[in-house]
Amino acid sequence: MSQNMKKLINNPADVIREALEGIALAYPELIKVHFDPYFVYRAETTRPDKVVVISGGGSGHEPLHTGFVGLGMLDAACPGEVFTSPTPDQMLEAAKMVSTGAGVLNIVKNYSGDVMNFEMATELAREEGIRIINILIDDDVAIEDSLYTQGHRGVGTAVLAEKIVGAAAEQGYDLKQLADLTRRVNLNGRSMGVALTSCTPPAKGSPLFQLGEDEIEFGVGIHGEPGRQRLPVSSADKITEMLTLAILEDKEFTRKQIEWDEKKEDWLEFEVTDHPLKKGDRVLAFVNSLGGTPLSELYIVFRKLAQICSQKEITIVRSLVGPYITSLEMQGASITLLKLDEELIQLWDAPVKTPAMRWGI
Amino acid sequence: MSQNMKKLINNPADVIREALEGIALAYPELIKVHFDPYFVYRAETTRPDKVVVISGGGSGHEPLHTGFVGLGMLDAACPGEVFTSPTPDQMLEAAKMVSTGAGVLNIVKNYSGDVMNFEMATELAREEGIRIINILIDDDVAIEDSLYTQGHRGVGTAVLAEKIVGAAAEQGYDLKQLADLTRRVNLNGRSMGVALTSCTPPAKGSPLFQLGEDEIEFGVGIHGEPGRQRLPVSSADKITEMLTLAILEDKEFTRKQIEWDEKKEDWLEFEVTDHPLKKGDRVLAFVNSLGGTPLSELYIVFRKLAQICSQKEITIVRSLVGPYITSLEMQGASITLLKLDEELIQLWDAPVKTPAMRWGI
């Protein structure tokens, strides 16, 4: 094995399959794995009147999305190769496996490959009579129009949307209500991240990008995409302040939506604007590790984030701290702030039972 | 900041205090932090007839132990500086804060500093009329009598003991029953770990130990202590097999216990032997990240572990996969196998609500 690749893996070509075999063996009561093509789905039968919620994307971000399959969250997740979109056949077969008569909602992080493949899968599923809708998550405020992405990238809000929308599906929301809810969560959420180190994808065998020993990538994407700028290493407080102020910026960010136009039988792209956070808002504060950053450092980030929110009279009423949307072993963190209301709080608090998020049950 | 220390921290001297401020801000409904001296304790009042369960140890292993304070687990946790025992005054003040009339059980990982300081704290607490017992966890089969430790080191079984014993305390077990249960969990648990990389303690500012680019430390301790041997990097399957076979070795390992002798008014040290796992046993399989290893690699380790257990006719009936007892950002993993019975399964499944482990409530 290459010197650049000290990893607990066997053949790099087998990483996805073996990791899926492992998660299936670890959580047989929660999930099942379909191997050809790859997708993870719930072990227990879904209620026939429930809208099913599916997500997917490149691997390497675990527990996202496979670790979020289970009661109160996703019905299925489609993992691609590391940092690579899953294919339309995965998405189609997953939809066919878990689909009820009530429809399918796909939560799609806004990366060009993911968007294109989910669109193709959706068209195929529609031809088979499945009611299916894609909603984009594009919450990363760092930059627009980057490597992998037209518009804003989808990051931390995807985790929160999967929990909240999954709970709503469990409570009987119909497909239209769920689509509206997902769009609202997306527009209520803003994120930004920072990388202290790179990471090494197994198939590449060398670091994804080069970062100097005293440099950080401010505004990094979860595939190591360049952010706003390279900066010298500074203190946790300074870095947290820069991330938080970028998220709290008092301007509307343009967000992208794509809907299937029934009349034109084609995809309709349009823009909406998100909602800047303001004094008096209540938020969920999510401090996420990109993989290699210890929990103690996330707490130090949370401390400064909470101080800034307090100064701005924004109240943190729920929190999530840990590695939930990662980039392999990359050191660094991201912050997501999601504006909450009573409905979103109740859905966040609702029972969930998945490999990586579990409470109330 | 030094080139060797890309961390989300401010002043290295402030890491513990700021991380504690952060955890307090993130989980105000679950925990409170006492700052002089440092300890974390439950936010809600403990039932007056409940034995309280306390643990503690060096920081740098988060979420252990501070992330395990809450309903169904610990009543308090005492964090030392990074990789350094907490002091007796922390343990004494924590015991006084959360103590009921029903007694205090300290779960102590077997490191010389921790053992000595918990003994001093226990003597002081006894002088103040508190019924208090220390039980050692010494489950690491890698080596005996190492740096930091006389006998076997305490590692992954500490996490499982805190969950199981915490649940039993919630269900009304008395102090003697809890002490017996903790000893049983310890003797039922065996662990071993491997490091792929070192880690950098903030106050040191340079790597804890040196590991060649193609080397791993087989049997490493959670403070980077040397293990059984340095080996060249090999496959996840080979490394997992070596760890698992070391744990499954068919010989009794000598374990240490220390009890307060009421008559002699002194500490009594004695040895017991643990229980090698055998065909037909049911186990909890715990695959732990040392901090910097991604979840996908833990699943690959779990896969091989499950295959070996299946071959040996040992049945995995519960699992835990993730970073629960870490060494800052160290890459590597540890495996713990805990023999279960109906009582231990029921206690493992019981509701728990802490920052890092939460279900059923």
XYZ file of C-alpha atoms in Angstrom:
722
model
C 0.000 0.000 0.000
C 1.262 3.455 -0.849
C 2.956 5.532 1.807
C 0.370 8.211 1.207
C -2.397 5.886 2.106
C -2.489 4.618 5.627
C -6.069 3.452 5.715
C -8.031 0.590 7.195
C -9.040 -0.702 3.776
C -8.254 -3.673 1.553
C -8.270 -3.176 -2.218
C -9.269 0.443 -2.984
C -11.705 -0.877 -5.593
C -13.583 -2.786 -2.863
C -14.032 0.057 -0.362
C -17.681 0.849 -1.117
C -18.834 -2.758 -1.280
C -16.988 -3.787 1.869
C -18.161 -0.735 3.816
C -21.744 -1.539 2.776
C -21.290 -5.157 3.851
C -20.019 -3.822 7.169
C -22.907 -1.435 7.801
C -25.367 -4.214 6.922
C -23.715 -6.527 9.463
C -23.588 -3.802 12.134
C -27.252 -2.746 11.904
C -29.323 -5.712 10.656
C -32.345 -4.552 12.652
C -32.332 -1.106 10.989
C -31.189 -1.424 7.388
C -30.684 -3.728 4.446
C -28.224 -3.304 1.607
C -28.996 -3.995 -2.046
C -25.741 -4.767 -3.859
C -26.492 -4.648 -7.587
C -26.893 -1.730 -7.909
C -25.885 -0.337 -4.505
C -28.454 1.205 -2.197
C -29.318 1.022 1.500
C -32.971 0.770 2.561
C -34.987 0.274 5.689
C -35.191 -3.192 7.210
C -38.786 -2.769 8.311
C -41.721 -2.393 5.951
C -42.889 1.134 5.204
C -46.533 2.061 5.806
C -48.362 1.938 2.456
C -49.676 5.511 2.787
C -46.304 7.095 3.619
C -44.361 9.249 1.168
C -40.847 7.814 0.984
C -37.760 10.015 1.315
C -34.590 9.104 -0.554
C -31.194 10.733 -0.794
C -27.802 9.846 -2.157
C -24.513 11.207 -3.292
C -20.854 10.366 -3.444
C -19.384 8.214 -0.663
C -16.709 9.553 1.674
C -19.153 11.748 3.620
C -20.310 9.068 6.075
C -22.547 8.881 8.017
C -24.307 10.936 5.289
C -26.450 9.400 3.667
C -26.357 5.645 4.380
C -26.167 6.190 8.152
C -29.422 8.150 8.052
C -31.649 5.353 6.763
C -34.280 4.248 9.238
C -37.467 5.170 11.031
C -38.047 8.937 11.062
C -35.416 9.760 8.464
C -34.599 8.248 5.039
C -36.293 5.267 3.396
C -33.291 4.674 1.139
C -29.855 6.097 0.321
C -27.769 5.651 -2.825
C -23.995 5.789 -2.300
C -21.747 6.546 -5.262
C -18.042 5.833 -5.413
C -15.974 8.160 -3.198
C -16.767 11.808 -4.100
C -18.646 10.600 -7.203
C -22.357 10.793 -7.931
C -24.370 7.598 -7.728
C -25.813 6.466 -11.060
C -29.426 6.786 -12.227
C -29.975 3.021 -12.040
C -29.163 3.075 -8.316
C -31.689 5.859 -7.742
C -34.332 4.203 -9.915
C -33.975 0.789 -8.306
C -34.027 2.324 -4.819
C -37.208 4.254 -5.670
C -38.859 1.134 -7.065
C -37.864 -0.913 -3.996
C -39.232 1.466 -1.336
C -41.926 3.341 -3.279
C -45.470 3.308 -1.920
C -48.481 4.740 -3.714
C -47.937 8.041 -1.897
C -44.908 9.221 -3.845
C -41.148 9.668 -3.571
C -39.214 12.743 -2.467
C -35.512 12.872 -3.418
C -33.301 15.183 -1.365
C -30.500 16.163 -3.745
C -27.368 18.066 -2.793
C -26.617 20.590 -5.519
C -23.673 19.071 -7.412
C -23.936 18.874 -11.195
C -23.483 15.095 -11.368
C -25.987 14.384 -8.590
C -28.557 16.763 -10.090
C -28.217 15.291 -13.576
C -28.402 11.685 -12.415
C -31.351 12.281 -10.082
C -33.136 13.984 -12.991
C -32.537 11.009 -15.257
C -33.675 8.582 -12.561
C -36.766 10.685 -11.921
C -37.732 10.667 -15.588
C -37.354 6.905 -15.702
C -39.372 6.457 -12.510
C -42.141 8.693 -13.843
C -42.324 6.495 -16.938
C -42.965 3.606 -14.581
C -45.801 5.509 -12.936
C -44.013 6.592 -9.742
C -44.853 10.086 -8.450
C -41.450 11.549 -7.687
C -40.036 14.998 -6.902
C -36.437 16.240 -6.502
C -35.654 19.078 -4.122
C -32.197 20.649 -4.170
C -30.161 21.551 -1.127
C -27.830 24.476 -1.916
C -26.967 26.001 1.446
C -23.197 26.625 1.245
C -22.697 30.405 1.233
C -18.956 30.211 0.498
C -19.081 30.674 -3.268
C -21.233 30.227 -6.357
C -20.438 28.238 -9.493
C -17.490 26.131 -8.428
C -15.882 22.890 -9.427
C -18.677 20.213 -9.346
C -21.479 22.757 -8.972
C -23.576 25.381 -10.702
C -24.839 27.696 -7.982
C -24.324 27.037 -4.279
C -23.131 23.649 -3.069
C -25.269 21.488 -0.820
C -23.719 20.719 2.573
C -24.824 20.635 6.243
C -28.461 21.545 5.690
C -28.850 18.203 3.884
C -28.358 16.418 7.234
C -30.971 18.597 8.942
C -33.413 18.329 6.014
C -33.196 14.539 6.056
C -34.088 14.487 9.764
C -36.900 17.055 9.565
C -38.455 15.875 6.295
C -38.105 12.241 7.378
C -40.071 13.016 10.541
C -42.761 14.814 8.552
C -43.112 11.862 6.175
C -43.531 9.605 9.205
C -46.287 11.924 10.478
C -48.270 11.675 7.247
C -47.364 14.809 5.273
C -48.297 14.288 1.617
C -45.869 14.702 -1.283
C -46.670 18.355 -1.939
C -46.451 19.270 1.753
C -43.115 17.478 2.020
C -41.736 19.226 -1.061
C -42.743 22.623 0.367
C -41.216 21.705 3.721
C -37.927 20.593 2.134
C -37.672 23.838 0.156
C -38.369 25.813 3.315
C -35.684 23.955 5.297
C -33.206 24.579 2.480
C -33.982 28.315 2.358
C -33.792 28.514 6.174
C -30.333 26.924 6.275
C -26.906 28.386 5.591
C -23.511 26.751 5.978
C -19.807 27.323 5.577
C -16.740 25.187 6.231
C -12.986 25.345 6.634
C -10.320 22.726 5.904
C -7.118 22.475 7.945
C -5.844 19.474 5.985
C -6.617 17.608 2.779
C -7.737 13.986 2.596
C -6.768 10.995 0.465
C -9.450 9.225 -1.599
C -8.591 5.495 -1.696
C -8.731 5.191 -5.505
C -6.526 8.263 -5.943
C -3.945 7.172 -3.385
C -2.625 10.699 -2.880
C -4.009 13.848 -1.234
C -7.070 15.349 -2.940
C -5.450 18.791 -2.924
C -2.332 20.387 -1.507
C -2.520 22.701 1.479
C 0.574 24.329 2.942
C 1.594 23.520 6.511
C 0.469 26.934 7.705
C -2.550 27.309 5.389
C -6.271 26.692 5.701
C -8.901 26.577 2.940
C -11.631 28.986 4.041
C -15.000 28.067 2.533
C -13.889 24.602 1.384
C -16.354 22.200 -0.229
C -16.908 18.658 1.009
C -14.979 17.280 -1.969
C -12.038 19.545 -1.249
C -13.273 22.166 -3.733
C -11.580 25.538 -3.368
C -13.385 27.982 -1.109
C -13.190 31.752 -0.823
C -9.495 31.967 -0.076
C -6.361 30.387 1.321
C -5.540 31.910 4.677
C -2.791 31.420 7.219
C -3.742 29.230 10.198
C -5.340 31.343 12.911
C -7.179 30.798 16.178
C -10.414 28.838 16.542
C -12.162 32.017 17.650
C -11.032 33.959 14.593
C -11.911 31.152 12.179
C -15.292 30.606 13.844
C -16.032 34.317 13.708
C -15.245 34.453 9.982
C -17.433 31.412 9.241
C -20.299 32.699 11.364
C -20.247 36.218 9.953
C -20.293 34.809 6.414
C -23.398 32.804 7.318
C -25.065 35.737 9.083
C -24.382 38.149 6.220
C -27.413 40.395 5.787
C -28.071 39.769 2.120
C -30.296 37.335 0.269
C -28.410 34.521 -1.410
C -29.844 33.260 -4.679
C -30.825 29.605 -4.536
C -31.661 27.250 -7.343
C -34.703 25.045 -7.759
C -35.495 22.571 -10.479
C -39.008 21.250 -11.000
C -40.543 18.933 -13.538
C -42.975 20.948 -15.672
C -45.936 18.647 -16.360
C -47.172 20.646 -19.386
C -43.850 21.135 -21.126
C -42.661 17.702 -20.013
C -39.295 19.166 -19.244
C -37.284 20.485 -16.314
C -37.976 24.036 -15.264
C -35.121 25.883 -13.553
C -35.851 28.938 -11.466
C -34.288 30.998 -8.716
C -35.491 31.909 -5.268
C -33.802 33.832 -2.484
C -33.078 32.605 1.007
C -33.820 34.283 4.315
C -30.918 36.001 6.089
C -31.003 35.374 9.836
C -32.001 38.342 11.931
C -32.254 39.480 15.521
C -34.889 37.492 17.382
C -34.581 34.355 15.229
C -34.361 30.937 16.843
C -31.897 28.522 15.267
C -30.515 25.027 15.275
C -26.704 25.357 15.494
C -24.866 22.491 13.821
C -21.082 22.265 14.237
C -19.784 19.484 12.027
C -16.409 17.766 11.814
C -15.088 17.169 8.309
C -13.817 13.851 9.656
C -10.443 14.225 11.352
C -11.185 17.038 13.805
C -11.708 15.922 17.418
C -14.940 16.622 19.284
C -13.115 18.853 21.792
C -12.262 21.267 18.968
C -15.877 21.272 17.778
C -16.898 22.326 21.296
C -14.418 25.224 21.137
C -15.990 26.274 17.828
C -19.479 25.906 19.302
C -18.493 28.146 22.215
C -17.511 31.038 19.953
C -20.493 30.473 17.656
C -22.827 30.655 20.663
C -21.151 33.865 21.856
C -21.624 35.525 18.455
C -25.249 34.382 18.174
C -25.904 35.737 21.648
C -24.410 39.123 20.709
C -26.600 39.193 17.586
C -29.675 38.220 19.664
C -30.121 35.003 17.724
C -31.174 32.206 20.079
C -29.760 28.705 19.731
C -32.630 26.406 20.730
C -31.296 23.117 19.346
C -27.760 21.881 18.616
C -25.948 19.120 16.765
C -22.206 18.656 17.264
C -20.160 15.879 15.676
C -19.068 14.249 12.405
C -22.261 14.026 10.295
C -21.193 15.194 6.799
C -17.516 14.445 6.403
C -14.767 14.365 3.794
C -12.972 11.144 4.743
C -10.243 12.011 7.293
C -10.061 15.744 6.433
C -9.390 17.987 9.428
C -11.681 20.973 9.606
C -15.218 21.909 10.505
C -18.351 23.432 9.104
C -21.090 25.472 10.697
C -24.739 25.336 9.685
C -27.396 27.632 11.129
C -30.996 26.659 10.447
C -33.816 29.041 11.298
C -36.463 27.165 13.293
C -40.148 27.621 14.032
C -42.509 25.508 16.150
C -43.203 23.094 13.295
C -39.514 22.532 12.538
C -38.668 22.124 16.246
C -41.364 19.485 16.697
C -40.110 17.627 13.608
C -36.478 17.858 14.739
C -37.398 16.469 18.160
C -39.507 13.618 16.728
C -38.265 10.031 17.208
C -35.533 8.790 14.885
C -33.813 5.413 14.691
C -30.957 5.165 12.206
C -27.340 3.996 12.516
C -26.025 7.550 13.033
C -28.922 9.505 14.517
C -31.170 7.956 17.082
C -33.413 9.273 19.805
C -36.889 9.045 21.258
C -37.219 5.370 20.343
C 0.720 28.675 15.955
C 3.276 25.972 15.224
C 3.322 24.259 11.856
C 2.850 20.952 13.626
C -0.357 22.101 15.174
C -3.190 22.814 12.840
C -6.006 22.720 15.326
C -9.252 24.556 15.945
C -8.047 25.877 19.280
C -7.035 29.203 20.784
C -4.346 29.246 23.468
C -3.300 25.623 24.224
C -3.597 26.422 27.946
C -7.310 27.236 27.461
C -8.356 24.094 25.556
C -10.010 22.254 28.445
C -11.863 25.280 29.812
C -13.081 26.424 26.411
C -14.168 22.921 25.353
C -16.114 22.641 28.632
C -17.721 26.029 28.022
C -18.673 24.774 24.566
C -20.216 21.503 25.724
C -22.188 23.408 28.368
C -23.541 25.775 25.711
C -24.354 22.918 23.308
C -26.289 20.763 25.801
C -27.813 23.023 28.485
C -30.787 20.677 28.904
C -28.532 17.675 29.644
C -25.457 18.823 31.560
C -23.915 21.526 33.682
C -20.236 22.305 34.060
C -18.524 23.172 37.325
C -15.399 25.217 36.580
C -13.370 25.338 39.777
C -12.467 22.520 39.902
C -13.607 21.108 36.552
C -16.363 18.527 36.389
C -19.482 17.923 34.303
C -22.700 16.828 35.994
C -26.316 16.217 35.128
C -28.599 19.179 34.601
C -31.606 17.452 36.148
C -31.846 16.453 39.780
C -30.969 12.876 40.637
C -33.498 10.741 42.533
C -32.511 10.708 46.213
C -32.418 6.887 46.384
C -30.218 6.396 43.306
C -26.574 5.346 43.522
C -24.580 7.854 41.490
C -22.016 6.760 38.902
C -18.941 8.901 38.259
C -15.982 8.530 35.967
C -13.111 10.645 34.800
C -9.698 10.620 33.237
C -7.448 12.608 30.994
C -9.034 14.740 28.280
C -8.378 14.052 24.598
C -10.589 10.947 24.531
C -13.887 12.749 23.876
C -16.737 11.943 23.968
C -15.402 9.797 26.884
C -16.265 10.747 29.688
C -17.904 14.192 29.599
C -20.129 13.259 26.642
C -21.573 10.357 28.643
C -23.122 12.413 31.450
C -26.897 12.263 31.544
C -29.923 10.110 32.246
C -29.081 6.397 32.099
C -25.324 6.834 32.148
C -22.973 8.964 34.296
C -23.987 11.417 37.025
C -20.674 13.256 36.730
C -17.377 13.153 34.849
C -14.021 14.667 35.822
C -11.809 15.718 32.898
C -8.077 16.141 33.453
C -5.749 18.030 31.163
C -5.083 16.240 27.856
C -3.812 12.702 28.558
C -3.370 13.626 32.255
C -5.307 12.317 35.242
C -7.838 14.619 36.868
C -6.942 15.637 40.420
C -8.466 14.301 43.635
C -10.189 17.625 44.353
C -12.132 17.352 41.080
C -13.276 13.837 41.999
C -14.109 14.805 45.579
C -16.085 17.905 44.620
C -17.947 15.986 41.886
C -18.871 13.260 44.385
C -20.054 15.832 46.912
C -22.128 17.654 44.282
C -24.027 14.628 42.951
C -23.910 12.237 45.923
C -27.199 10.941 47.306
C -27.542 8.837 50.445
C -27.292 5.698 48.309
C -23.580 5.835 47.562
C -21.112 6.615 44.797
C -19.552 4.230 42.273
C -16.413 5.449 40.477
C -15.553 3.747 37.193
C -11.765 4.073 36.927
C -9.707 3.178 33.875
C -6.534 1.434 35.027
C -3.817 4.075 34.643
C -1.525 4.669 37.603
C -2.362 8.375 37.931
C -6.108 7.849 37.686
C -6.024 4.988 40.180
C -3.941 6.926 42.703
C -6.046 10.082 42.444
C -9.369 8.249 42.631
C -8.051 6.451 45.737
C -7.113 9.746 47.392
C -10.483 11.268 46.494
C -12.272 8.206 47.811
C -10.467 8.384 51.146
C -11.372 12.054 51.481
C -15.011 11.381 50.544
C -15.209 8.568 53.092
C -13.988 10.964 55.756
C -16.943 13.143 54.841
C -19.308 10.215 55.268
C -19.907 9.358 51.624
C -20.176 5.660 50.768
C -17.938 5.295 47.744
C -16.395 2.431 45.761
C -13.853 2.398 42.911
C -13.994 -0.309 40.252
C -11.136 -0.631 37.779
C -11.531 -1.217 34.069
C -8.488 -3.080 32.683
C -9.658 -4.666 29.452
C -6.798 -3.992 26.997
C -5.226 -7.343 26.168
C -2.304 -5.831 24.218
C 0.274 -5.825 27.001
C 0.783 -5.710 30.744
C 2.755 -3.183 32.771
C 3.288 -0.360 30.334
C 3.995 3.320 30.422
C 1.203 4.892 32.571
C -0.086 1.541 33.828
C 0.520 -1.378 36.148
C -1.374 -4.323 34.693
C -3.718 -4.007 31.753
C -4.841 -0.602 30.504
C -8.494 0.408 30.578
C -9.970 1.191 27.169
C -13.199 0.444 25.237
C -14.956 -1.542 27.944
C -15.109 1.700 29.962
C -17.617 3.087 27.432
C -19.780 -0.027 27.645
C -19.530 -0.197 31.447
C -20.659 3.406 31.779
C -23.762 2.675 29.675
C -24.653 -0.616 31.358
C -23.891 0.407 34.934
C -25.575 3.777 34.405
C -28.748 1.994 33.307
C -28.618 -0.323 36.322
C -28.231 2.650 38.681
C -31.297 4.210 37.045
C -33.215 0.969 37.651
C -32.455 0.982 41.369
C -29.500 -1.392 41.796
C -27.831 -0.738 45.161
C -24.141 0.063 45.602
C -23.035 -3.531 46.144
C -25.064 -4.801 43.178
C -23.608 -2.079 40.984
C -20.054 -2.847 42.078
C -20.561 -6.539 41.258
C -22.097 -5.626 37.903
C -19.208 -3.301 37.001
C -16.642 -5.986 37.847
C -18.579 -8.474 35.737
C -18.724 -6.113 32.747
C -14.981 -5.527 33.070
C -14.189 -9.255 33.178
C -16.545 -9.881 30.235
C -14.822 -7.263 28.059
C -11.604 -7.433 26.070
C -10.134 -4.820 23.734
C -7.214 -4.092 21.477
C -6.311 -1.168 19.222
C -4.021 -0.149 16.401
C -2.623 3.280 15.483
C -1.943 4.291 11.887
C -0.773 7.779 12.869
C 0.256 9.684 15.957
C -1.574 12.728 17.340
C -0.471 16.127 18.643
C -1.463 17.172 22.176
C -2.054 20.960 22.169
C 0.296 21.693 25.076
C 3.079 19.611 23.510
C 2.710 21.141 20.071
C 4.416 18.221 18.353
C 3.437 14.595 17.665
C 3.045 12.414 20.750
C 5.224 9.720 19.210
C 6.878 9.069 15.866
C 5.511 6.462 13.510
C 7.131 5.752 10.144
C 5.137 6.384 6.969
C 4.719 2.663 6.401
C 4.392 1.624 10.055
C 1.510 0.932 12.401
C 1.561 0.526 16.192
C -0.198 -2.761 16.897
C -1.742 -2.798 20.372
C -1.363 0.953 20.938
C -2.713 2.594 24.098
C -5.084 5.561 24.013
C -2.260 7.872 25.090
C -0.044 6.611 22.283
C 1.667 4.106 24.580
C 3.648 1.449 22.734
C 1.739 -1.721 21.965
C 2.951 -5.216 21.128
C 4.966 -4.312 18.084
C 5.587 -1.982 15.179
C 4.401 -3.563 11.971
C 4.362 -2.541 8.335
C 1.017 -1.210 7.073
C -1.170 -4.070 5.886
C -4.755 -4.595 4.810
C -7.801 -3.865 6.971
C -8.668 -7.565 6.911
C -5.219 -8.612 8.132
C -5.117 -5.943 10.862
C -8.675 -6.776 11.979
C -7.859 -10.460 12.089
C -4.792 -9.837 14.269
C -6.751 -7.624 16.674
C -9.661 -10.045 16.867
C -7.524 -13.140 17.406
C -5.643 -11.360 20.205
C -8.983 -10.631 21.882
C -10.319 -14.146 21.322
C -7.156 -15.807 22.640
C -8.142 -18.836 24.664
C -6.330 -17.999 27.877
C -7.361 -16.210 31.038
C -5.912 -12.735 31.384
C -5.099 -11.603 34.909
C -7.048 -8.525 35.948
C -6.500 -6.214 38.864
C -8.984 -5.108 41.489
C -8.484 -2.697 44.349
C -10.900 -2.551 47.241
C -10.990 -0.573 50.434
C -10.525 -2.954 53.348
C -12.824 -1.698 56.109
C -10.967 -3.579 58.858
C -7.429 -2.705 57.883
C -8.498 0.742 56.741
C -6.285 0.381 53.741
C -6.460 -0.564 50.083
C -6.469 -4.249 49.297
C -5.106 -5.280 45.904
C -5.974 -8.638 44.432
C -6.104 -10.421 41.128
C -8.914 -12.117 39.286
C -9.028 -13.710 35.854
C -11.287 -12.801 32.985
C -13.433 -15.045 30.827
C -12.126 -15.939 27.365
C -14.896 -15.875 24.789
C -15.979 -19.254 23.529
C -18.196 -20.858 20.916
C -21.848 -20.103 21.580
C -21.220 -16.796 23.380
C -23.277 -13.733 22.498
C -21.376 -10.458 22.335
C -21.608 -6.742 21.855
C -19.102 -5.817 19.107
C -17.683 -2.321 19.485
C -15.522 -0.926 16.673
C -14.092 2.400 17.791
C -12.276 5.139 15.903
C -9.241 6.588 17.658
C -10.393 9.931 16.250
C -9.163 10.468 12.713
C -10.363 7.274 11.046
C -13.506 7.659 8.910
C -16.671 5.711 9.608
C -16.411 3.876 6.257
C -13.152 2.278 7.432
C -14.762 1.243 10.723
C -17.464 -0.538 8.694
C -14.747 -2.407 6.770
C -13.223 -3.468 10.100
C -16.658 -4.471 11.428
C -17.219 -6.624 8.330
C -14.099 -8.705 8.939
C -14.732 -8.859 12.696
C -18.247 -10.187 12.034
C -16.881 -12.799 9.613
C -14.368 -14.054 12.189
C -16.964 -14.134 14.980
C -19.298 -16.081 12.700
C -16.551 -18.623 11.939
C -15.906 -19.015 15.677
C -19.659 -19.381 16.346
C -19.708 -16.263 18.474
C -22.906 -14.304 17.836
C -22.876 -10.515 17.620
C -26.202 -9.443 19.108
C -25.465 -5.743 19.664
C -23.038 -3.332 17.993
C -21.498 0.075 18.506
C -19.488 1.684 15.687
C -17.980 5.172 15.848
C -15.598 7.471 17.725
C -16.379 6.917 21.431
C -12.943 6.632 23.119
C -10.476 8.589 21.032
C -6.921 9.912 21.109
C -7.428 13.377 19.644
C -7.031 13.125 15.842
C -5.113 9.820 15.847
C -5.928 7.551 12.920
C -6.592 3.980 13.930
C -9.228 1.830 15.516
C -9.894 -0.438 18.447
C -12.111 -3.458 18.838
C -13.920 -4.392 22.043
C -15.905 -7.587 22.459
C -18.161 -7.777 25.499
C -19.827 -11.044 26.444
C -23.541 -10.426 27.003
C -26.340 -12.153 28.860
C -30.030 -11.244 29.185
C -29.375 -8.837 32.052
C -26.587 -6.991 30.212
C -28.639 -6.817 26.984
C -31.604 -5.295 28.808
C -29.309 -2.741 30.478
C -27.570 -1.909 27.183
C -30.944 -1.354 25.492
C -32.318 0.805 28.330
C -32.994 4.502 27.622
C -30.025 6.860 27.657
C -29.867 10.598 27.085
C -26.379 12.102 27.028
C -24.559 14.338 24.528
C -22.864 11.385 22.797
C -25.146 8.412 23.403
C -28.880 8.788 23.238
C -31.765 6.468 22.553
C -35.127 5.345 23.861
C -35.947 8.778 25.242
